[in-house]
Coordinates of C-alpha atoms in Angstrom, one line a residue:
X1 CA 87.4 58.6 36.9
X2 CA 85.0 61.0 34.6
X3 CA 85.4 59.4 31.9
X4 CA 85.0 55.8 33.5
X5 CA 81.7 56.9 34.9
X6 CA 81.1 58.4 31.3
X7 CA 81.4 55.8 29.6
X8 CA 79.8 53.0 32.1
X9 CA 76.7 55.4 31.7
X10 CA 76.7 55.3 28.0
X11 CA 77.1 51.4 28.0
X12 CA 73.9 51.9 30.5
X13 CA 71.6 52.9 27.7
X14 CA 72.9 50.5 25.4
X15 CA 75.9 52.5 23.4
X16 CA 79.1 50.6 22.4
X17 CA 82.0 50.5 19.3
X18 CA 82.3 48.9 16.7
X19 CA 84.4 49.4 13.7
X20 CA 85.5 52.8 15.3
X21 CA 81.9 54.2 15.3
X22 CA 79.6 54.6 18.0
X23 CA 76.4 52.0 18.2
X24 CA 73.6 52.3 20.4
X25 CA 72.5 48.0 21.5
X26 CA 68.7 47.1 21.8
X27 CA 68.5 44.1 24.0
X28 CA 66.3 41.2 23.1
X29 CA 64.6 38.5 25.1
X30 CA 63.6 35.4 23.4
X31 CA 61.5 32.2 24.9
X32 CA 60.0 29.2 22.5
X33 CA 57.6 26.4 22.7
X34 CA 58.7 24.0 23.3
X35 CA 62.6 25.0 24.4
X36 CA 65.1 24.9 23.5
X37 CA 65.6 26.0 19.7
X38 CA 68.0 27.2 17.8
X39 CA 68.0 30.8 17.1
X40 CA 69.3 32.1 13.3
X41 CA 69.5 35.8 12.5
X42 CA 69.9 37.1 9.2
X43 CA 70.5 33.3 8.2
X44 CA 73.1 32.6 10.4
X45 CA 73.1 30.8 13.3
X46 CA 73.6 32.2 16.5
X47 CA 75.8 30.7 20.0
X48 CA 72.7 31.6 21.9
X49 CA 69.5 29.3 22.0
X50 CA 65.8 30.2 22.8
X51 CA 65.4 31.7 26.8
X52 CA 68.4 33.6 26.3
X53 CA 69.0 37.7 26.2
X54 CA 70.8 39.0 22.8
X55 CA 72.3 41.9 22.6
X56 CA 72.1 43.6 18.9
X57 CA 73.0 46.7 17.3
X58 CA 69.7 48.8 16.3
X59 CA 68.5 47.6 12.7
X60 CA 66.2 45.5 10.7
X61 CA 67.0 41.9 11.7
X62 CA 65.1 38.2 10.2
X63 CA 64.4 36.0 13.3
X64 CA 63.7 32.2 12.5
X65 CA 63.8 29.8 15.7
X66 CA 64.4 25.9 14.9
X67 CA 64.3 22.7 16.3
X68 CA 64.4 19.3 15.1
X69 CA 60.9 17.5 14.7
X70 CA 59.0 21.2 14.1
X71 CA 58.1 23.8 11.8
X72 CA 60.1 27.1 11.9
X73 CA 59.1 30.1 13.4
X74 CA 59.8 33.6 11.5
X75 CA 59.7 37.1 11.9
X76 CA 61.4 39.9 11.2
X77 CA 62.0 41.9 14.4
X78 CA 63.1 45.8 14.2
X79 CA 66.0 46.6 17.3
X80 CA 65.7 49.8 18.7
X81 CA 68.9 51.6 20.6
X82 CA 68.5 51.0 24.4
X83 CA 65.1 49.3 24.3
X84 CA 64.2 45.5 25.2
X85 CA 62.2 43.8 23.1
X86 CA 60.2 40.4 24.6
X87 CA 59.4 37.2 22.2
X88 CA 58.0 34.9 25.1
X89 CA 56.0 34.0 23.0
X90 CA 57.1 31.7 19.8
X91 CA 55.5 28.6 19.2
X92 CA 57.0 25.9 17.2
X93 CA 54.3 23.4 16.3
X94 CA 55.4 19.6 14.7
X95 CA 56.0 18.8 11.4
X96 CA 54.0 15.9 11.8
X97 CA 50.9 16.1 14.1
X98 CA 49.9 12.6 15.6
X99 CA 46.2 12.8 15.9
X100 CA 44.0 9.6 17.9
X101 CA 40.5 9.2 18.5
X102 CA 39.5 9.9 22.1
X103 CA 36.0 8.6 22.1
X104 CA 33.5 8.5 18.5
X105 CA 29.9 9.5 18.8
X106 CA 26.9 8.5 17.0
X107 CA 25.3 12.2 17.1
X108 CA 26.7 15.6 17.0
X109 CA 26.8 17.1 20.6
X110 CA 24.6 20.1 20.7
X111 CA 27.3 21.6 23.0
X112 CA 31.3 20.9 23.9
X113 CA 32.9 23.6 26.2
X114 CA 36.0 23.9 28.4
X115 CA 36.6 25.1 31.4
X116 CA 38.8 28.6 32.4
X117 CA 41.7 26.9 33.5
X118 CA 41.5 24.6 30.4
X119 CA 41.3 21.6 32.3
X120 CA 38.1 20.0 31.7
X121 CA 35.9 19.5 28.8
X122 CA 32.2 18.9 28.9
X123 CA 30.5 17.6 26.1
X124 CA 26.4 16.7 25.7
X125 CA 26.7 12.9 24.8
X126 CA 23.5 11.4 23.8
X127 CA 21.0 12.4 25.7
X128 CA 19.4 15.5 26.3
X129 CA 20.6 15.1 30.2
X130 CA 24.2 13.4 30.0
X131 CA 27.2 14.6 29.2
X132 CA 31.1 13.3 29.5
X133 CA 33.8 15.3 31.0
X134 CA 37.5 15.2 30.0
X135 CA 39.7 16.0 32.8
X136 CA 43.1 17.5 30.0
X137 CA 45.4 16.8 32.7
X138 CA 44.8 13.3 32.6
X139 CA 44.6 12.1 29.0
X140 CA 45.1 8.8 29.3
X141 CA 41.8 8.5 31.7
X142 CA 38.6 7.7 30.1
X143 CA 35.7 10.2 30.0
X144 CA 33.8 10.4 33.3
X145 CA 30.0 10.4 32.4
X146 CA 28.0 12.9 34.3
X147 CA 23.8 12.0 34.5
X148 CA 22.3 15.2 35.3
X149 CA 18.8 14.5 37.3
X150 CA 15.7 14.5 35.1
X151 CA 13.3 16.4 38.0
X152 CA 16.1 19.0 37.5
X153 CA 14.4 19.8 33.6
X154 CA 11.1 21.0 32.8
X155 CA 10.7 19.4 29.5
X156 CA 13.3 16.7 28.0
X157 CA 14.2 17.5 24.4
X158 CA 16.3 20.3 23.3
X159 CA 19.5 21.1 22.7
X160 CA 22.1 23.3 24.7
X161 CA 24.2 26.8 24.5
X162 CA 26.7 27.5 26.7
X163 CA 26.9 30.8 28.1
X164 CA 29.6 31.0 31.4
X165 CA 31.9 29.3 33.3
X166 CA 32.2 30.5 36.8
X167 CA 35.4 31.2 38.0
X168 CA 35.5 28.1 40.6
X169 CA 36.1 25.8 37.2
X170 CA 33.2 23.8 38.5
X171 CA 30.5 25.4 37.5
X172 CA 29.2 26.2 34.5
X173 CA 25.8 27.9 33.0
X174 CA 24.0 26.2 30.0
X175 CA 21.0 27.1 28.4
X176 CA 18.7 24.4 27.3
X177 CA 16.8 25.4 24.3
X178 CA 13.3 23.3 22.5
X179 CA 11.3 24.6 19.8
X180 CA 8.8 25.8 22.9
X181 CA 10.6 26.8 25.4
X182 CA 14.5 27.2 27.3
X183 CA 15.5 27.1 30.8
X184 CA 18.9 27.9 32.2
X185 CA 20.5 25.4 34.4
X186 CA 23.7 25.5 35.8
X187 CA 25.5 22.4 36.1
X188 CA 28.1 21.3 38.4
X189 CA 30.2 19.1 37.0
X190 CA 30.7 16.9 40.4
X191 CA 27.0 16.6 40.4
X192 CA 26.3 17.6 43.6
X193 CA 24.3 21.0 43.7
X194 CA 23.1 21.4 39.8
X195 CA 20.3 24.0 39.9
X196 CA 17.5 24.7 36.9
X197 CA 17.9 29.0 37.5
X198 CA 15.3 29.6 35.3
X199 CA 12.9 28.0 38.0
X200 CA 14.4 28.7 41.3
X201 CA 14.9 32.6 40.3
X202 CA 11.7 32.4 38.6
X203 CA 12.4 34.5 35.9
X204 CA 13.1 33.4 32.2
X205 CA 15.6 36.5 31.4
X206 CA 16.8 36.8 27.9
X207 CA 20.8 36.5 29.0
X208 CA 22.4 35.4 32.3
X209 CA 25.9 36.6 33.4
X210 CA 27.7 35.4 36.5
X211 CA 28.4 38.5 39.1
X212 CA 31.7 38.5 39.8
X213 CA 32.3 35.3 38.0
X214 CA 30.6 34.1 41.2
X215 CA 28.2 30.5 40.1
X216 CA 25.9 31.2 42.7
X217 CA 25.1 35.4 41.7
X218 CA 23.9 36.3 38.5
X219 CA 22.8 39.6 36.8
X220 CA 19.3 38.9 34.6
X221 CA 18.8 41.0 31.2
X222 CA 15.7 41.4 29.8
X223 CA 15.7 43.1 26.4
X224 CA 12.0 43.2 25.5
X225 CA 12.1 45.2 29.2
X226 CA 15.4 46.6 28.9
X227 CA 16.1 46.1 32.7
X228 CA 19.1 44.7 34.2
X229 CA 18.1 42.8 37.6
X230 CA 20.5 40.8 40.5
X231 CA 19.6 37.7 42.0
X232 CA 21.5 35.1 43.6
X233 CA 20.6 31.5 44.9
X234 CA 20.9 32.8 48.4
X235 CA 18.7 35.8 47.6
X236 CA 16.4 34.7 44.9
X237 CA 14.3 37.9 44.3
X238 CA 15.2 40.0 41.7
X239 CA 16.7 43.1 42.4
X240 CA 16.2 46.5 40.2
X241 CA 20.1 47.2 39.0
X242 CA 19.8 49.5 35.5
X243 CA 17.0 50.3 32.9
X244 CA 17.1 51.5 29.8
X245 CA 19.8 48.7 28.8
X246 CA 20.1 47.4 24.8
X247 CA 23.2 45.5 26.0
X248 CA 25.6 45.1 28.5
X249 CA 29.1 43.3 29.9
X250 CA 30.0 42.9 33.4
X251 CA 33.3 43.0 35.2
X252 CA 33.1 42.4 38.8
X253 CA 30.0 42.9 41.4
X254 CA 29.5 46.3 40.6
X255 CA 30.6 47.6 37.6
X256 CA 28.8 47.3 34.5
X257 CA 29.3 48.5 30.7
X258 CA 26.0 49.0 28.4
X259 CA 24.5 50.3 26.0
X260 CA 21.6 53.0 26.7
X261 CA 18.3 54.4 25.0
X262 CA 17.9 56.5 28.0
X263 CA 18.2 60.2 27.1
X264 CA 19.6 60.3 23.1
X265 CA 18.5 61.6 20.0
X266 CA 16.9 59.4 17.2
X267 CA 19.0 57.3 15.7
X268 CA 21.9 57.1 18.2
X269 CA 22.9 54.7 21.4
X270 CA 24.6 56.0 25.1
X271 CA 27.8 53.9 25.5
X272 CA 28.0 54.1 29.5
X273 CA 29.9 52.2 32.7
X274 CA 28.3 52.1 35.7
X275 CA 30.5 51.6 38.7
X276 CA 29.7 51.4 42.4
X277 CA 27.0 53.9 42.2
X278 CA 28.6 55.9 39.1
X279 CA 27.9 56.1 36.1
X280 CA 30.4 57.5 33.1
X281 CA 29.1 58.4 29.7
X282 CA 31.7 57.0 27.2
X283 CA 30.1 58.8 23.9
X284 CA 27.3 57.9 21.9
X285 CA 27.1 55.8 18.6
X286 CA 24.8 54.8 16.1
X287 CA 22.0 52.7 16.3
X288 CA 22.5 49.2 15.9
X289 CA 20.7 46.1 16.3
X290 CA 24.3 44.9 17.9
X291 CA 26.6 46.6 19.9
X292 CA 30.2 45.5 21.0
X293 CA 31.5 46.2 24.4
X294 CA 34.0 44.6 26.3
X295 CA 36.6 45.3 29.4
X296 CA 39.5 44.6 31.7
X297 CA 42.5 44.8 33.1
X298 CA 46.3 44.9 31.9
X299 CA 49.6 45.9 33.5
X300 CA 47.5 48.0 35.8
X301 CA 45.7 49.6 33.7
X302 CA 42.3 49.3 32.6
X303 CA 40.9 49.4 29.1
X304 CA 37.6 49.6 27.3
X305 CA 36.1 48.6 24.1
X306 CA 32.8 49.8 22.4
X307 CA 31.6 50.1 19.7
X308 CA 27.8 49.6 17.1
X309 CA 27.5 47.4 14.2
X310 CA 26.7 50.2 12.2
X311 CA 29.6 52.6 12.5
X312 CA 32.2 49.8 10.9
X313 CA 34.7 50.8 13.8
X314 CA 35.9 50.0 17.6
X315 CA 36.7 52.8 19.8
X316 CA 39.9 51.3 22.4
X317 CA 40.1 53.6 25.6
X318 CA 42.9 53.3 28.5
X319 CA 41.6 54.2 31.9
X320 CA 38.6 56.1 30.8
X321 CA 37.2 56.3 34.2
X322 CA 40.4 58.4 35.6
X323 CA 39.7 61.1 32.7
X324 CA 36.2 61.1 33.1
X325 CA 36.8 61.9 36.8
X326 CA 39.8 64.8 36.3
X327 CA 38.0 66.6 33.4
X328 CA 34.0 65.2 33.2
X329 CA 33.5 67.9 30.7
X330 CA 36.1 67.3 27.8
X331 CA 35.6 64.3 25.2
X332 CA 36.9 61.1 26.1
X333 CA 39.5 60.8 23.2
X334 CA 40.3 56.8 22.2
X335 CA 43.8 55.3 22.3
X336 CA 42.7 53.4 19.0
X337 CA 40.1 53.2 16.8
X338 CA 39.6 49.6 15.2
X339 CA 38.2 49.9 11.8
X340 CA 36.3 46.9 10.8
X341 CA 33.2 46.8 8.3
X342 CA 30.1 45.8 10.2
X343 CA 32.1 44.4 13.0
X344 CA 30.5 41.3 14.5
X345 CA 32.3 40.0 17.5
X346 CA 35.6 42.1 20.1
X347 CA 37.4 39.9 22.6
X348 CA 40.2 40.2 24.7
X349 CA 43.6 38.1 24.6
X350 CA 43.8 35.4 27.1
X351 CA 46.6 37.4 29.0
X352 CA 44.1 40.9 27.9
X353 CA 47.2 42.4 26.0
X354 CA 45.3 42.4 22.6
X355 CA 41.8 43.7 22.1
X356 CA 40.6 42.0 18.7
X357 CA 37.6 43.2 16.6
X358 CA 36.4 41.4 13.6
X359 CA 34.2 40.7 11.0
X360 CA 34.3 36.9 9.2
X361 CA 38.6 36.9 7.7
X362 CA 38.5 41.0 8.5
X363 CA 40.8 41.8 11.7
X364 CA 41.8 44.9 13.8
X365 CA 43.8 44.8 16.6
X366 CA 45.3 47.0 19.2
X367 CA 48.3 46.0 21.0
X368 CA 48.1 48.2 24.8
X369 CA 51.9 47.0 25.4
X370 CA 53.2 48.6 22.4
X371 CA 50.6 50.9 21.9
X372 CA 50.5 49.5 17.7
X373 CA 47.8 48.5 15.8
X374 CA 46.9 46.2 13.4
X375 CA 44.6 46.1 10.2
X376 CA 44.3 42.8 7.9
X377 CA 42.3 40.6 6.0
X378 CA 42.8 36.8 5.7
X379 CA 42.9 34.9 2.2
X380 CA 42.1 31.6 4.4
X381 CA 38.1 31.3 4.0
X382 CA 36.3 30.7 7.1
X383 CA 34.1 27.8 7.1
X384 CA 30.6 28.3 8.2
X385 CA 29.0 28.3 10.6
X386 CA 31.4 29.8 12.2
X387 CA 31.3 34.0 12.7
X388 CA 34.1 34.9 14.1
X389 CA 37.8 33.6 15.5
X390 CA 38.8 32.9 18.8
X391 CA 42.4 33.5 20.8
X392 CA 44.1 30.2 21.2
X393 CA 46.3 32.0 23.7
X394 CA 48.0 35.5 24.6
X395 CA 49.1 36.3 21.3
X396 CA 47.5 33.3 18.5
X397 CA 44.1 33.5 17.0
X398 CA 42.4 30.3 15.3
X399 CA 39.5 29.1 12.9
X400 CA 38.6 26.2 11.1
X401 CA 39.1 26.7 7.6
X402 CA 38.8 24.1 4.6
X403 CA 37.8 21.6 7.5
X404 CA 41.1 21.9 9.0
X405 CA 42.0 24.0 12.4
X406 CA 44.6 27.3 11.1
X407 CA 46.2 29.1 14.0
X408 CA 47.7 32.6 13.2
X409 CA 49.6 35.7 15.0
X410 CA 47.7 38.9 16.1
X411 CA 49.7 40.9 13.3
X412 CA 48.9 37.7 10.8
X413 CA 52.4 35.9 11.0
X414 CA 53.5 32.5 11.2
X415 CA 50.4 30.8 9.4
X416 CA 49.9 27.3 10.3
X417 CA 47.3 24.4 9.4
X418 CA 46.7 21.7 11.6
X419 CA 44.7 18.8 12.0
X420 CA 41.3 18.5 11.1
X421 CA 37.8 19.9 12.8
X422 CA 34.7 20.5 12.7
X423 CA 33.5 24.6 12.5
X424 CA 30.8 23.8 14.9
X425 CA 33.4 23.5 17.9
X426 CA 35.9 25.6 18.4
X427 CA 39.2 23.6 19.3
X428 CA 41.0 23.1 23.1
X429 CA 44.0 22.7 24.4
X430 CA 45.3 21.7 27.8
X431 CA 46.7 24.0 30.0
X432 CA 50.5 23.0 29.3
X433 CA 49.8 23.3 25.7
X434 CA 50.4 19.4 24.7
X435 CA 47.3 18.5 23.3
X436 CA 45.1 20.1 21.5
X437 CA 41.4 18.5 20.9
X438 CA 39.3 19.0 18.3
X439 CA 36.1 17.2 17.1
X440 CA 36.2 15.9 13.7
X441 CA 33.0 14.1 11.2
X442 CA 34.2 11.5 9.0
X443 CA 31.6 9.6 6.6
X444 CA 31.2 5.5 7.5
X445 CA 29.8 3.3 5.3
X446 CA 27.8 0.6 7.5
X447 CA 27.4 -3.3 6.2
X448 CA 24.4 -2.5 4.3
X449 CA 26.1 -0.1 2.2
X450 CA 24.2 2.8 3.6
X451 CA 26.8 5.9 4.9
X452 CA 26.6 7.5 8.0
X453 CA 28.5 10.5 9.6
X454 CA 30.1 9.2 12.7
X455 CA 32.0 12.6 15.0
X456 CA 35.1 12.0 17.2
X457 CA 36.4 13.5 19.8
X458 CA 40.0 13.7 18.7
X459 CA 43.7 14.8 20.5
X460 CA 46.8 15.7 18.7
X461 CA 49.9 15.7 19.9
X462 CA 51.8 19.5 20.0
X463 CA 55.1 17.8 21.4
X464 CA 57.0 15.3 19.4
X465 CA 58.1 12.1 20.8
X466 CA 61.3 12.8 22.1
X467 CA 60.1 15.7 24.0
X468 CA 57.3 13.5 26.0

């Protein structure tokens, strides 16, 4: 009876025979796009397929997923003795991409952007005040064009930025920008309630960030000032929130991450998050004309990234609030530091498990599941005017290089090079991950002989055929 429960307890934590000797088993998880595929190991092919659990002896193993009609997916994957090791994340993209032209325009929109939930695009067609919106989950439907009113703008030229979608998926925030003068304007894309902010808050701040992700509460930065204000359409006086701010990022209602010149020696920058009434003094950097902060949430815990332009590097930090609060008076010590020359640009994975910062093909990345990080340069040029990458999904990044979109891992595996785009727009995808859309230019030579650049709104399939 001992040794039954002995050995029962050793197969628990992964231990087994083989050949006479004693093994210890990692067990490994392993999911594909689409699914299923067939899974090889060390070049042979295994019984199992893709959503299956395989259990291996610890050791060095070369992981390549298949299936017919796409590219193969590689890695090699180290097994650890009684640990589980996910891969829900492989995606096998076609050999050949099928690319059609959803609508061609005679003008390059001054802005295309896509909503959170990756179901609608809105792109500025034409005019200054129209714009067509793509419903993804509906491809076969025909733009729907959306006529904002003209007493809704103060002048009627211009082109637009986007700065936030609220978290409703309905509303977003533009800013419309002349040689003169800018407004912001938040547009609704049922066009029911679009409001020009600029005029009903009556301030012209320098940035706009929803509160809360809220379309109808905003915080109001104004760097020449450097004061951070709340107003909201139901209370449209601004409201005194911080001072002294160079910069800032919001998470929530309340809680606020920014850089200070309040109380710092020449030459140097407070890194501080205030929250609910709180404020927390991170460390001070350098002095930059930029500074790079971001937050938020994963697996319960929260994590913070800061950083200055100047330093080349991007402190990570993993609950910094809780230390802060336990022992105020000992240095808050980083759970990574992301070394990047002249970083320009952090961001968060869509599901927050990577925090990326970059510089132009120059990458760091900490992974806060795995506690790793990773340090790499691309060969693949990036082409301009494009600064900086962004995450395709929880674990891809992507840029437009040699006018073509090129999708990569966060540890730079599994290269791939799609179909073509333009560096102006970064490309979408629809929340199943069937499409993707891009917009492409293409040269057309009229009647006359004279060319013209025509730019189209394209979709390309990410499923083949038989797995419509």
């Amino acid at each position: 009876m001992v040794l039954t429960t002995i050995i029962l307890l050793y197969q628990a934590y992964g231990f087994g025979l083989r050949n006479g000797e004693v093994i210890q088993n990692g067990l490994i998880f392993m999911s594909s796009h689409p699914n299923p595929a067939n899974i090889y190991v060390n070049d042979q092919k295994r019984d199992e397929k893709t959503n299956s659990r395989l259990l291996m002896p610890a050791g060095q193993y070369a992981f390549r997923l298949e299936r017919d009609g796409y590219r193969p997916w590689k890695r090699a994957i180290s097994v650890e003795g009684g640990s589980v090791g996910r891969f829900d994340y492989p995606f096998l993209f076609p050999t050949k991409l099928t690319t059609a032209t959803v609508k061609k325009y005679d003008a390059r929109p001054s802005v295309v952007t896509q909503s959170p939930d990756q179901r609608w695009v809105l792109t500025q067609n034409g005019a200054y005040n129209v714009f067509d919106l793509y419903d993804t989950k509906s491809p076969e439907k025909a733009a729907t064009s959306l006529t904002l009113p003209a007493n809704l703008f103060t002048f009627t030229d211009g082109t637009w930025k986007f700065v936030e979608w609220a978290s409703d998926n309905r509303h977003v925030v533009l800013q419309h920008v002349s040689d003169k003068s800018t407004e912001y304007i938040l547009v609704d894309r049922q066009n029911e309630n679009s409001v020009n902010l600029t005029k009903t808050l009556g301030v012209n701040p320098t940035q706009i960030e929803l509160r809360g992700k809220k379309y109808d509460k905003y915080f109001l930065f104004d760097q020449a000032a450097q004061t951070l204000t709340t107003a909201s359409l139901e209370d449209t006086v601004a409201q005194p929130f911080l001072d002294h701010v160079l910069a800032f990022k919001s998470h929530g209602e309340k809680t606020v991450l920014y850089a200070s010149s309040k109380d710092v020696a020449v030459g140097k920058t407070a890194i501080l998050e205030y929250d609910d009434g709180k404020t927390y003094t991170f460390r001070e950097v350098t002095a930059s004309e930029k500074y790079l902060l971001d937050f938020t949430q994963y697996s319960g815990d929260w994590y913070v990234a800061l950083g200055s332009q100047a330093e080349n590097k991007v402190y990570v930090y993993k609950n910094p609030m809780d230390r802060l609060n336990d022992k105020p008076k000992d240095p808050l010590v980083p759970v990574q530091v992301l070394k990047v020359a002249n970083p320009n640009y952090i961001s968060f994975s869509n599901n927050a498990r990577f925090v990326m910062a970059e510089n132009g093909t120059q990458f760091s990345l900490y992974d806060a599941e795995t506690d790793k990080g990773y340090s790499y340069t691309l060969k693949q040029p990036m082409d301009a005017p494009q600064t900086h990458a962004t995450w395709m999904d929880g674990h891809r990044m992507m840029y437009t290089s040699g006018g073509k979109v090129f999708v990569f891992e966060f540890d730079d595996a599994n290269h791939e090079v799609l179909q073509a785009a333009d560096p102006e727009y970064a490309p979408y995808f629809d929340e199943s991950y069937k499409f993707i859309y891009s917009f492409a230019n293409q040269s057309v030579k009229a009647a006359d002989g004279t060319q013209t650049t025509q730019f189209s709104l394209t979709s390309t399939d990410l499923l083949t055929a038989a797995d419509k």
